[in-house]
Amino acid sequence: MEIKEFTLSGGRLVKLICFKEIISTNTYLKNEANNGAPEYTVVIADRQSGGRGRLGRSFVSEEKCGLYMSLLLRPVEDFDFTSLTAIIGISVNEAIFDVFGLTCGIKWVNDIIYKGRKVCGILAEGALKDNGALDYAVIGIGVNIAPPADGFDASIKDVAGALCKKYSDEIRDRLARSILERINLNLSRDKASLLKRYRDMSCVIGKRVKVITPSLTYFAAAEGIDSDFGLIVTKDDGSCDVLRYGEISVKM
Ligand code: BTN
């Protein structure tokens, strides 16, 4: 393990903990958070042996392919978790443009899509205080920078994509830095400005989607993003719904 410190524009101090291999940067950082680690503690691993995704899935995290990073935030009392999640998607999207010059889209809730393929997944995990307010959030970001030498794992090969052909630690570290800069900046924006950015980046509006919730699955038309970053859909029977959690699948 190696520990470094640096400051973001505006003076925010980052404590960066780097591992060659770890089970999951999110799991490690949640443990640190429970032990009082300060916000902007960041963990990066070259490889994860048990990378976790949303909805209990695993996240394939091979060496020399991607950025596997978790960030600890301790938002102010009334900060809402949905805005925080949106900020991360927006920030990753902007950082990809900064570093690679590529324009990606956000597939609700927070998958980053390039040329119809998922290049980044985000896992935001929160812990609450006794009074129900958000104590901390651990934001896990997994970006496929380049494809593995022998191709993506069979479990993801039909959906996964990458941002460039050749991985380097230098590109990964630049991307990590840019994501942190963008998050730090976007955290100070008002909700209206975040909504505009998130809506502009959405790649599902106007598309036919399959909605997958824990209890049911149905087809619908994605109409827009509501004022709390929910996805507005019209079902085939003409009724409207606003999705607050769950997942959609969509042909890109
Ligand atoms: C998803 O696509 O469902 C979310 C994937 C999140 C993966 C990142 S990689 C860094 C961090 N550590 C984890 O175990 N998961 C997140």
PDB file of C-alpha atoms and ligand atoms in Angstrom:
ATOM      1  CA  MET A   1       0.000   0.000   0.000  1.00  0.00           C
ATOM      2  CA  GLU A   2       1.238   3.507  -0.807  1.00  0.00           C
ATOM      3  CA  ILE A   3      -0.184   6.782   0.521  1.00  0.00           C
ATOM      4  CA  LYS A   4       0.109  10.121  -1.313  1.00  0.00           C
ATOM      5  CA  GLU A   5      -1.368  13.539  -0.714  1.00  0.00           C
ATOM      6  CA  PHE A   6      -2.175  16.286  -3.192  1.00  0.00           C
ATOM      7  CA  THR A   7      -4.485  19.265  -3.474  1.00  0.00           C
ATOM      8  CA  LEU A   8      -7.202  19.946  -6.006  1.00  0.00           C
ATOM      9  CA  SER A   9      -7.797  23.387  -7.523  1.00  0.00           C
ATOM     10  CA  GLY A  10      -9.249  25.520  -4.763  1.00  0.00           C
ATOM     11  CA  GLY A  11      -7.096  23.847  -2.136  1.00  0.00           C
ATOM     12  CA  ARG A  12      -9.076  20.691  -1.305  1.00  0.00           C
ATOM     13  CA  LEU A  13      -6.674  18.119   0.202  1.00  0.00           C
ATOM     14  CA  VAL A  14      -6.872  14.562  -1.164  1.00  0.00           C
ATOM     15  CA  LYS A  15      -5.421  11.575   0.681  1.00  0.00           C
ATOM     16  CA  LEU A  16      -4.816   8.877  -1.923  1.00  0.00           C
ATOM     17  CA  ILE A  17      -4.310   5.258  -0.863  1.00  0.00           C
ATOM     18  CA  CYS A  18      -2.998   2.998  -3.663  1.00  0.00           C
ATOM     19  CA  PHE A  19      -3.084  -0.786  -3.684  1.00  0.00           C
ATOM     20  CA  LYS A  20      -1.673  -3.263  -6.176  1.00  0.00           C
ATOM     21  CA  GLU A  21      -4.569  -5.571  -5.397  1.00  0.00           C
ATOM     22  CA  ILE A  22      -7.530  -5.381  -3.086  1.00  0.00           C
ATOM     23  CA  ILE A  23     -10.865  -7.176  -2.831  1.00  0.00           C
ATOM     24  CA  SER A  24     -12.917  -4.015  -3.382  1.00  0.00           C
ATOM     25  CA  THR A  25     -11.928  -0.350  -3.011  1.00  0.00           C
ATOM     26  CA  ASN A  26     -15.492   0.436  -1.895  1.00  0.00           C
ATOM     27  CA  THR A  27     -15.468  -2.194   0.851  1.00  0.00           C
ATOM     28  CA  TYR A  28     -12.065  -1.000   2.083  1.00  0.00           C
ATOM     29  CA  LEU A  29     -13.091   2.657   2.088  1.00  0.00           C
ATOM     30  CA  LYS A  30     -16.393   2.013   3.878  1.00  0.00           C
ATOM     31  CA  ASN A  31     -14.402   0.410   6.652  1.00  0.00           C
ATOM     32  CA  GLU A  32     -12.062   3.445   6.778  1.00  0.00           C
ATOM     33  CA  ALA A  33     -15.095   5.757   6.802  1.00  0.00           C
ATOM     34  CA  ASN A  34     -16.566   3.895   9.766  1.00  0.00           C
ATOM     35  CA  ASN A  35     -13.238   4.472  11.533  1.00  0.00           C
ATOM     36  CA  GLY A  36     -13.455   8.241  10.943  1.00  0.00           C
ATOM     37  CA  ALA A  37     -11.443   8.764   7.725  1.00  0.00           C
ATOM     38  CA  PRO A  38     -11.778  12.361   6.426  1.00  0.00           C
ATOM     39  CA  GLU A  39     -13.657  13.187   3.247  1.00  0.00           C
ATOM     40  CA  TYR A  40     -11.679  13.115   0.015  1.00  0.00           C
ATOM     41  CA  THR A  41      -9.922   9.985   1.151  1.00  0.00           C
ATOM     42  CA  VAL A  42      -9.510   8.142  -2.152  1.00  0.00           C
ATOM     43  CA  VAL A  43      -8.578   4.523  -2.791  1.00  0.00           C
ATOM     44  CA  ILE A  44      -7.245   3.258  -6.124  1.00  0.00           C
ATOM     45  CA  ALA A  45      -6.322  -0.360  -6.861  1.00  0.00           C
ATOM     46  CA  ASP A  46      -4.528  -1.780  -9.909  1.00  0.00           C
ATOM     47  CA  ARG A  47      -6.808  -4.794  -9.651  1.00  0.00           C
ATOM     48  CA  GLN A  48      -9.797  -5.903  -7.575  1.00  0.00           C
ATOM     49  CA  SER A  49     -10.377  -9.557  -6.780  1.00  0.00           C
ATOM     50  CA  GLY A  50     -13.983  -8.949  -5.671  1.00  0.00           C
ATOM     51  CA  GLY A  51     -15.060  -5.730  -7.391  1.00  0.00           C
ATOM     52  CA  ARG A  52     -18.726  -5.019  -6.693  1.00  0.00           C
ATOM     53  CA  GLY A  53     -21.368  -3.522  -8.968  1.00  0.00           C
ATOM     54  CA  ARG A  54     -24.910  -2.298  -8.441  1.00  0.00           C
ATOM     55  CA  LEU A  55     -27.735  -4.647  -7.528  1.00  0.00           C
ATOM     56  CA  GLY A  56     -25.376  -7.215  -5.994  1.00  0.00           C
ATOM     57  CA  ARG A  57     -23.479  -7.869  -9.207  1.00  0.00           C
ATOM     58  CA  SER A  58     -19.735  -8.286  -9.509  1.00  0.00           C
ATOM     59  CA  PHE A  59     -17.514  -5.854 -11.416  1.00  0.00           C
ATOM     60  CA  VAL A  60     -14.689  -7.396 -13.433  1.00  0.00           C
ATOM     61  CA  SER A  61     -11.537  -5.418 -12.528  1.00  0.00           C
ATOM     62  CA  GLU A  62      -8.473  -6.761 -14.309  1.00  0.00           C
ATOM     63  CA  GLU A  63      -5.004  -5.236 -14.075  1.00  0.00           C
ATOM     64  CA  LYS A  64      -3.771  -2.742 -16.707  1.00  0.00           C
ATOM     65  CA  CYS A  65      -7.240  -2.152 -18.141  1.00  0.00           C
ATOM     66  CA  GLY A  66      -9.104   0.255 -15.967  1.00  0.00           C
ATOM     67  CA  LEU A  67      -9.481   2.769 -13.202  1.00  0.00           C
ATOM     68  CA  TYR A  68     -10.898   1.276 -10.008  1.00  0.00           C
ATOM     69  CA  MET A  69     -11.385   4.114  -7.573  1.00  0.00           C
ATOM     70  CA  SER A  70     -13.476   4.963  -4.516  1.00  0.00           C
ATOM     71  CA  LEU A  71     -13.974   8.390  -2.996  1.00  0.00           C
ATOM     72  CA  LEU A  72     -15.254   9.223   0.478  1.00  0.00           C
ATOM     73  CA  LEU A  73     -17.582  12.208   0.785  1.00  0.00           C
ATOM     74  CA  ARG A  74     -19.228  13.551   3.908  1.00  0.00           C
ATOM     75  CA  PRO A  75     -21.926  15.829   2.488  1.00  0.00           C
ATOM     76  CA  VAL A  76     -23.624  18.515   4.528  1.00  0.00           C
ATOM     77  CA  GLU A  77     -26.770  17.458   6.432  1.00  0.00           C
ATOM     78  CA  ASP A  78     -29.426  18.215   3.828  1.00  0.00           C
ATOM     79  CA  PHE A  79     -27.551  17.056   0.712  1.00  0.00           C
ATOM     80  CA  ASP A  80     -29.718  14.622  -1.219  1.00  0.00           C
ATOM     81  CA  PHE A  81     -28.277  11.331  -2.357  1.00  0.00           C
ATOM     82  CA  THR A  82     -29.836  11.451  -5.836  1.00  0.00           C
ATOM     83  CA  SER A  83     -28.102  14.756  -6.639  1.00  0.00           C
ATOM     84  CA  LEU A  84     -24.855  13.276  -5.406  1.00  0.00           C
ATOM     85  CA  THR A  85     -25.244  10.268  -7.669  1.00  0.00           C
ATOM     86  CA  ALA A  86     -25.979  12.526 -10.652  1.00  0.00           C
ATOM     87  CA  ILE A  87     -22.947  14.691  -9.868  1.00  0.00           C
ATOM     88  CA  ILE A  88     -20.719  11.653 -10.120  1.00  0.00           C
ATOM     89  CA  GLY A  89     -22.102  10.619 -13.521  1.00  0.00           C
ATOM     90  CA  ILE A  90     -21.774  14.159 -14.863  1.00  0.00           C
ATOM     91  CA  SER A  91     -18.232  14.491 -13.481  1.00  0.00           C
ATOM     92  CA  VAL A  92     -17.004  11.198 -14.923  1.00  0.00           C
ATOM     93  CA  ASN A  93     -18.501  12.117 -18.285  1.00  0.00           C
ATOM     94  CA  GLU A  94     -16.764  15.507 -18.243  1.00  0.00           C
ATOM     95  CA  ALA A  95     -13.462  13.974 -17.145  1.00  0.00           C
ATOM     96  CA  ILE A  96     -13.572  11.461 -20.000  1.00  0.00           C
ATOM     97  CA  PHE A  97     -13.971  14.381 -22.372  1.00  0.00           C
ATOM     98  CA  ASP A  98     -11.088  16.242 -20.673  1.00  0.00           C
ATOM     99  CA  VAL A  99      -8.686  13.313 -20.948  1.00  0.00           C
ATOM    100  CA  PHE A 100      -9.776  11.449 -24.104  1.00  0.00           C
ATOM    101  CA  GLY A 101     -11.744  14.104 -25.994  1.00  0.00           C
ATOM    102  CA  LEU A 102     -14.653  11.644 -26.244  1.00  0.00           C
ATOM    103  CA  THR A 103     -18.323  12.500 -25.760  1.00  0.00           C
ATOM    104  CA  CYS A 104     -20.146   9.768 -23.832  1.00  0.00           C
ATOM    105  CA  GLY A 105     -23.743   9.518 -22.682  1.00  0.00           C
ATOM    106  CA  ILE A 106     -25.292   8.688 -19.326  1.00  0.00           C
ATOM    107  CA  LYS A 107     -27.670   5.751 -19.282  1.00  0.00           C
ATOM    108  CA  TRP A 108     -29.980   6.297 -16.318  1.00  0.00           C
ATOM    109  CA  VAL A 109     -29.109   5.931 -13.531  1.00  0.00           C
ATOM    110  CA  ASN A 110     -25.389   6.205 -13.916  1.00  0.00           C
ATOM    111  CA  ASP A 111     -23.784   3.992 -16.540  1.00  0.00           C
ATOM    112  CA  ILE A 112     -21.460   5.838 -18.897  1.00  0.00           C
ATOM    113  CA  ILE A 113     -21.916   4.749 -22.493  1.00  0.00           C
ATOM    114  CA  TYR A 114     -19.542   5.186 -25.432  1.00  0.00           C
ATOM    115  CA  LYS A 115     -20.545   3.978 -28.910  1.00  0.00           C
ATOM    116  CA  GLY A 116     -23.392   1.943 -27.417  1.00  0.00           C
ATOM    117  CA  ARG A 117     -21.198   0.153 -24.884  1.00  0.00           C
ATOM    118  CA  LYS A 118     -20.755   0.604 -21.154  1.00  0.00           C
ATOM    119  CA  VAL A 119     -17.369   2.082 -20.342  1.00  0.00           C
ATOM    120  CA  CYS A 120     -17.968   3.017 -16.716  1.00  0.00           C
ATOM    121  CA  GLY A 121     -20.111   1.863 -13.824  1.00  0.00           C
ATOM    122  CA  ILE A 122     -20.714   3.775 -10.603  1.00  0.00           C
ATOM    123  CA  LEU A 123     -21.612   2.311  -7.236  1.00  0.00           C
ATOM    124  CA  ALA A 124     -22.648   4.912  -4.646  1.00  0.00           C
ATOM    125  CA  GLU A 125     -23.064   3.554  -1.135  1.00  0.00           C
ATOM    126  CA  GLY A 126     -24.226   5.647   1.785  1.00  0.00           C
ATOM    127  CA  ALA A 127     -24.374   5.295   5.544  1.00  0.00           C
ATOM    128  CA  LEU A 128     -26.915   7.128   7.668  1.00  0.00           C
ATOM    129  CA  LYS A 129     -26.577   8.795  11.061  1.00  0.00           C
ATOM    130  CA  ASP A 130     -28.949   7.917  13.931  1.00  0.00           C
ATOM    131  CA  ASN A 131     -31.176  10.865  12.920  1.00  0.00           C
ATOM    132  CA  GLY A 132     -31.521   9.487   9.360  1.00  0.00           C
ATOM    133  CA  ALA A 133     -29.243  12.115   7.755  1.00  0.00           C
ATOM    134  CA  LEU A 134     -26.472  11.007   5.395  1.00  0.00           C
ATOM    135  CA  ASP A 135     -23.289  10.375   7.385  1.00  0.00           C
ATOM    136  CA  TYR A 136     -21.029   9.564   4.470  1.00  0.00           C
ATOM    137  CA  ALA A 137     -21.083   8.319   0.911  1.00  0.00           C
ATOM    138  CA  VAL A 138     -18.510   6.050  -0.675  1.00  0.00           C
ATOM    139  CA  ILE A 139     -18.520   6.511  -4.423  1.00  0.00           C
ATOM    140  CA  GLY A 140     -17.033   3.666  -6.418  1.00  0.00           C
ATOM    141  CA  ILE A 141     -16.069   4.343 -10.016  1.00  0.00           C
ATOM    142  CA  GLY A 142     -14.930   1.637 -12.411  1.00  0.00           C
ATOM    143  CA  VAL A 143     -13.800   2.795 -15.865  1.00  0.00           C
ATOM    144  CA  ASN A 144     -12.762   0.456 -18.700  1.00  0.00           C
ATOM    145  CA  ILE A 145      -9.852   2.409 -20.112  1.00  0.00           C
ATOM    146  CA  ALA A 146      -8.678  -0.288 -22.547  1.00  0.00           C
ATOM    147  CA  PRO A 147      -9.910  -3.807 -23.250  1.00  0.00           C
ATOM    148  CA  PRO A 148      -8.041  -6.717 -21.596  1.00  0.00           C
ATOM    149  CA  ALA A 149      -5.404  -8.335 -23.861  1.00  0.00           C
ATOM    150  CA  ASP A 150      -7.598 -11.398 -24.373  1.00  0.00           C
ATOM    151  CA  GLY A 151     -10.860  -9.486 -24.611  1.00  0.00           C
ATOM    152  CA  PHE A 152     -13.599  -8.763 -22.084  1.00  0.00           C
ATOM    153  CA  ASP A 153     -14.817 -11.526 -19.813  1.00  0.00           C
ATOM    154  CA  ALA A 154     -17.573 -13.647 -21.374  1.00  0.00           C
ATOM    155  CA  SER A 155     -20.062 -12.281 -18.812  1.00  0.00           C
ATOM    156  CA  ILE A 156     -19.732  -8.709 -20.171  1.00  0.00           C
ATOM    157  CA  LYS A 157     -18.320  -9.009 -23.699  1.00  0.00           C
ATOM    158  CA  ASP A 158     -21.634  -8.117 -25.368  1.00  0.00           C
ATOM    159  CA  VAL A 159     -22.109  -4.876 -23.432  1.00  0.00           C
ATOM    160  CA  ALA A 160     -18.685  -3.638 -22.300  1.00  0.00           C
ATOM    161  CA  GLY A 161     -16.580  -1.131 -24.205  1.00  0.00           C
ATOM    162  CA  ALA A 162     -13.376   0.812 -23.598  1.00  0.00           C
ATOM    163  CA  LEU A 163     -12.123   4.351 -24.129  1.00  0.00           C
ATOM    164  CA  CYS A 164      -8.869   3.623 -25.959  1.00  0.00           C
ATOM    165  CA  LYS A 165      -6.766   0.748 -27.243  1.00  0.00           C
ATOM    166  CA  LYS A 166      -3.739   0.962 -24.972  1.00  0.00           C
ATOM    167  CA  TYR A 167      -3.808   1.362 -21.191  1.00  0.00           C
ATOM    168  CA  SER A 168      -1.157   3.257 -19.245  1.00  0.00           C
ATOM    169  CA  ASP A 169      -0.920   4.156 -15.562  1.00  0.00           C
ATOM    170  CA  GLU A 170      -0.277   7.735 -16.675  1.00  0.00           C
ATOM    171  CA  ILE A 171      -3.651   7.951 -18.456  1.00  0.00           C
ATOM    172  CA  ARG A 172      -5.402   6.250 -15.549  1.00  0.00           C
ATOM    173  CA  ASP A 173      -3.922   8.708 -13.044  1.00  0.00           C
ATOM    174  CA  ARG A 174      -4.842  11.694 -15.231  1.00  0.00           C
ATOM    175  CA  LEU A 175      -8.407  10.409 -15.488  1.00  0.00           C
ATOM    176  CA  ALA A 176      -8.610   9.875 -11.719  1.00  0.00           C
ATOM    177  CA  ARG A 177      -7.349  13.397 -11.069  1.00  0.00           C
ATOM    178  CA  SER A 178      -9.744  14.919 -13.570  1.00  0.00           C
ATOM    179  CA  ILE A 179     -12.737  13.045 -12.090  1.00  0.00           C
ATOM    180  CA  LEU A 180     -11.854  14.323  -8.609  1.00  0.00           C
ATOM    181  CA  GLU A 181     -11.443  17.896  -9.896  1.00  0.00           C
ATOM    182  CA  ARG A 182     -14.809  17.707 -11.657  1.00  0.00           C
ATOM    183  CA  ILE A 183     -16.616  16.238  -8.635  1.00  0.00           C
ATOM    184  CA  ASN A 184     -15.168  18.920  -6.381  1.00  0.00           C
ATOM    185  CA  LEU A 185     -16.340  21.614  -8.814  1.00  0.00           C
ATOM    186  CA  ASN A 186     -19.787  20.122  -9.495  1.00  0.00           C
ATOM    187  CA  LEU A 187     -20.531  19.719  -5.784  1.00  0.00           C
ATOM    188  CA  SER A 188     -20.733  23.503  -5.595  1.00  0.00           C
ATOM    189  CA  ARG A 189     -23.255  23.835  -8.469  1.00  0.00           C
ATOM    190  CA  ASP A 190     -26.949  24.396  -7.908  1.00  0.00           C
ATOM    191  CA  LYS A 191     -29.506  21.729  -8.710  1.00  0.00           C
ATOM    192  CA  ALA A 192     -30.864  23.509 -11.803  1.00  0.00           C
ATOM    193  CA  SER A 193     -27.447  23.585 -13.403  1.00  0.00           C
ATOM    194  CA  LEU A 194     -26.836  19.913 -12.527  1.00  0.00           C
ATOM    195  CA  LEU A 195     -30.216  18.925 -13.975  1.00  0.00           C
ATOM    196  CA  LYS A 196     -29.413  20.703 -17.214  1.00  0.00           C
ATOM    197  CA  ARG A 197     -26.071  18.949 -17.516  1.00  0.00           C
ATOM    198  CA  TYR A 198     -27.527  15.543 -16.609  1.00  0.00           C
ATOM    199  CA  ARG A 199     -30.405  15.925 -19.096  1.00  0.00           C
ATOM    200  CA  ASP A 200     -28.034  17.035 -21.856  1.00  0.00           C
ATOM    201  CA  MET A 201     -25.838  13.995 -21.215  1.00  0.00           C
ATOM    202  CA  SER A 202     -28.679  11.468 -21.092  1.00  0.00           C
ATOM    203  CA  CYS A 203     -28.566   8.937 -23.919  1.00  0.00           C
ATOM    204  CA  VAL A 204     -31.914   7.295 -23.151  1.00  0.00           C
ATOM    205  CA  ILE A 205     -34.423  10.107 -23.647  1.00  0.00           C
ATOM    206  CA  GLY A 206     -36.664   9.323 -26.595  1.00  0.00           C
ATOM    207  CA  LYS A 207     -35.692   5.647 -26.575  1.00  0.00           C
ATOM    208  CA  ARG A 208     -37.707   2.524 -25.911  1.00  0.00           C
ATOM    209  CA  VAL A 209     -36.449   0.931 -22.701  1.00  0.00           C
ATOM    210  CA  LYS A 210     -36.942  -2.207 -20.677  1.00  0.00           C
ATOM    211  CA  VAL A 211     -37.592  -1.284 -17.050  1.00  0.00           C
ATOM    212  CA  ILE A 212     -36.299  -3.776 -14.515  1.00  0.00           C
ATOM    213  CA  THR A 213     -37.407  -3.363 -10.884  1.00  0.00           C
ATOM    214  CA  PRO A 214     -37.090  -5.936  -8.075  1.00  0.00           C
ATOM    215  CA  SER A 215     -40.775  -6.829  -8.519  1.00  0.00           C
ATOM    216  CA  LEU A 216     -41.497  -6.447 -12.256  1.00  0.00           C
ATOM    217  CA  THR A 217     -40.152  -5.906 -15.764  1.00  0.00           C
ATOM    218  CA  TYR A 218     -41.931  -3.960 -18.513  1.00  0.00           C
ATOM    219  CA  PHE A 219     -41.321  -1.954 -21.688  1.00  0.00           C
ATOM    220  CA  ALA A 220     -41.804   1.797 -21.866  1.00  0.00           C
ATOM    221  CA  ALA A 221     -40.750   4.977 -23.651  1.00  0.00           C
ATOM    222  CA  ALA A 222     -38.185   7.121 -21.806  1.00  0.00           C
ATOM    223  CA  GLU A 223     -39.569  10.683 -21.856  1.00  0.00           C
ATOM    224  CA  GLY A 224     -37.293  12.751 -19.670  1.00  0.00           C
ATOM    225  CA  ILE A 225     -35.571  13.349 -16.338  1.00  0.00           C
ATOM    226  CA  ASP A 226     -37.716  14.848 -13.570  1.00  0.00           C
ATOM    227  CA  SER A 227     -36.583  17.498 -11.078  1.00  0.00           C
ATOM    228  CA  ASP A 228     -35.137  14.833  -8.741  1.00  0.00           C
ATOM    229  CA  PHE A 229     -33.189  12.977 -11.441  1.00  0.00           C
ATOM    230  CA  GLY A 230     -35.892  10.295 -11.750  1.00  0.00           C
ATOM    231  CA  LEU A 231     -36.545   8.816 -15.196  1.00  0.00           C
ATOM    232  CA  ILE A 232     -40.008   9.666 -16.586  1.00  0.00           C
ATOM    233  CA  VAL A 233     -41.409   6.811 -18.654  1.00  0.00           C
ATOM    234  CA  THR A 234     -44.666   6.165 -20.506  1.00  0.00           C
ATOM    235  CA  LYS A 235     -45.777   2.546 -20.366  1.00  0.00           C
ATOM    236  CA  ASP A 236     -47.379   0.785 -23.307  1.00  0.00           C
ATOM    237  CA  ASP A 237     -50.836   1.231 -21.708  1.00  0.00           C
ATOM    238  CA  GLY A 238     -50.311   5.013 -21.820  1.00  0.00           C
ATOM    239  CA  SER A 239     -49.766   5.505 -18.081  1.00  0.00           C
ATOM    240  CA  CYS A 240     -46.772   7.460 -16.782  1.00  0.00           C
ATOM    241  CA  ASP A 241     -44.260   6.460 -14.140  1.00  0.00           C
ATOM    242  CA  VAL A 242     -41.188   8.072 -12.605  1.00  0.00           C
ATOM    243  CA  LEU A 243     -38.381   5.656 -11.797  1.00  0.00           C
ATOM    244  CA  ARG A 244     -36.403   6.438  -8.650  1.00  0.00           C
ATOM    245  CA  TYR A 245     -34.299   3.279  -8.472  1.00  0.00           C
ATOM    246  CA  GLY A 246     -33.843   0.053 -10.367  1.00  0.00           C
ATOM    247  CA  GLU A 247     -32.424  -0.306 -13.807  1.00  0.00           C
ATOM    248  CA  ILE A 248     -33.282   0.009 -17.482  1.00  0.00           C
ATOM    249  CA  SER A 249     -31.906  -1.769 -20.462  1.00  0.00           C
ATOM    250  CA  VAL A 250     -31.907  -0.059 -23.826  1.00  0.00           C
ATOM    251  CA  LYS A 251     -30.663  -0.790 -27.343  1.00  0.00           C
ATOM    252  CA  MET A 252     -28.077   1.892 -28.097  1.00  0.00           C
TER     253      MET A 252
HETATM  254  C1  BTN B   1     -21.929  -1.035 -11.775  1.00  0.00           C
HETATM  255  O1  BTN B   1     -21.646  -0.945 -12.963  1.00  0.00           O
HETATM  256  O2  BTN B   1     -22.892  -1.738 -11.382  1.00  0.00           O
HETATM  257  C2  BTN B   1     -21.096  -0.317 -10.766  1.00  0.00           C
HETATM  258  C3  BTN B   1     -19.662  -0.743 -10.829  1.00  0.00           C
HETATM  259  C4  BTN B   1     -18.768  -0.033  -9.815  1.00  0.00           C
HETATM  260  C5  BTN B   1     -17.365  -0.563  -9.847  1.00  0.00           C
HETATM  261  C6  BTN B   1     -16.445   0.232  -8.972  1.00  0.00           C
HETATM  262  S1  BTN B   1     -14.762  -0.183  -9.257  1.00  0.00           S
HETATM  263  C7  BTN B   1     -14.280   0.688  -7.838  1.00  0.00           C
HETATM  264  C8  BTN B   1     -15.330   0.437  -6.779  1.00  0.00           C
HETATM  265  N1  BTN B   1     -15.059  -0.758  -6.016  1.00  0.00           N
HETATM  266  C9  BTN B   1     -15.982  -1.713  -6.203  1.00  0.00           C
HETATM  267  O3  BTN B   1     -15.985  -2.833  -5.666  1.00  0.00           O
HETATM  268  N2  BTN B   1     -16.912  -1.267  -7.054  1.00  0.00           N
HETATM  269  C10 BTN B   1     -16.643   0.084  -7.484  1.00  0.00           C
END
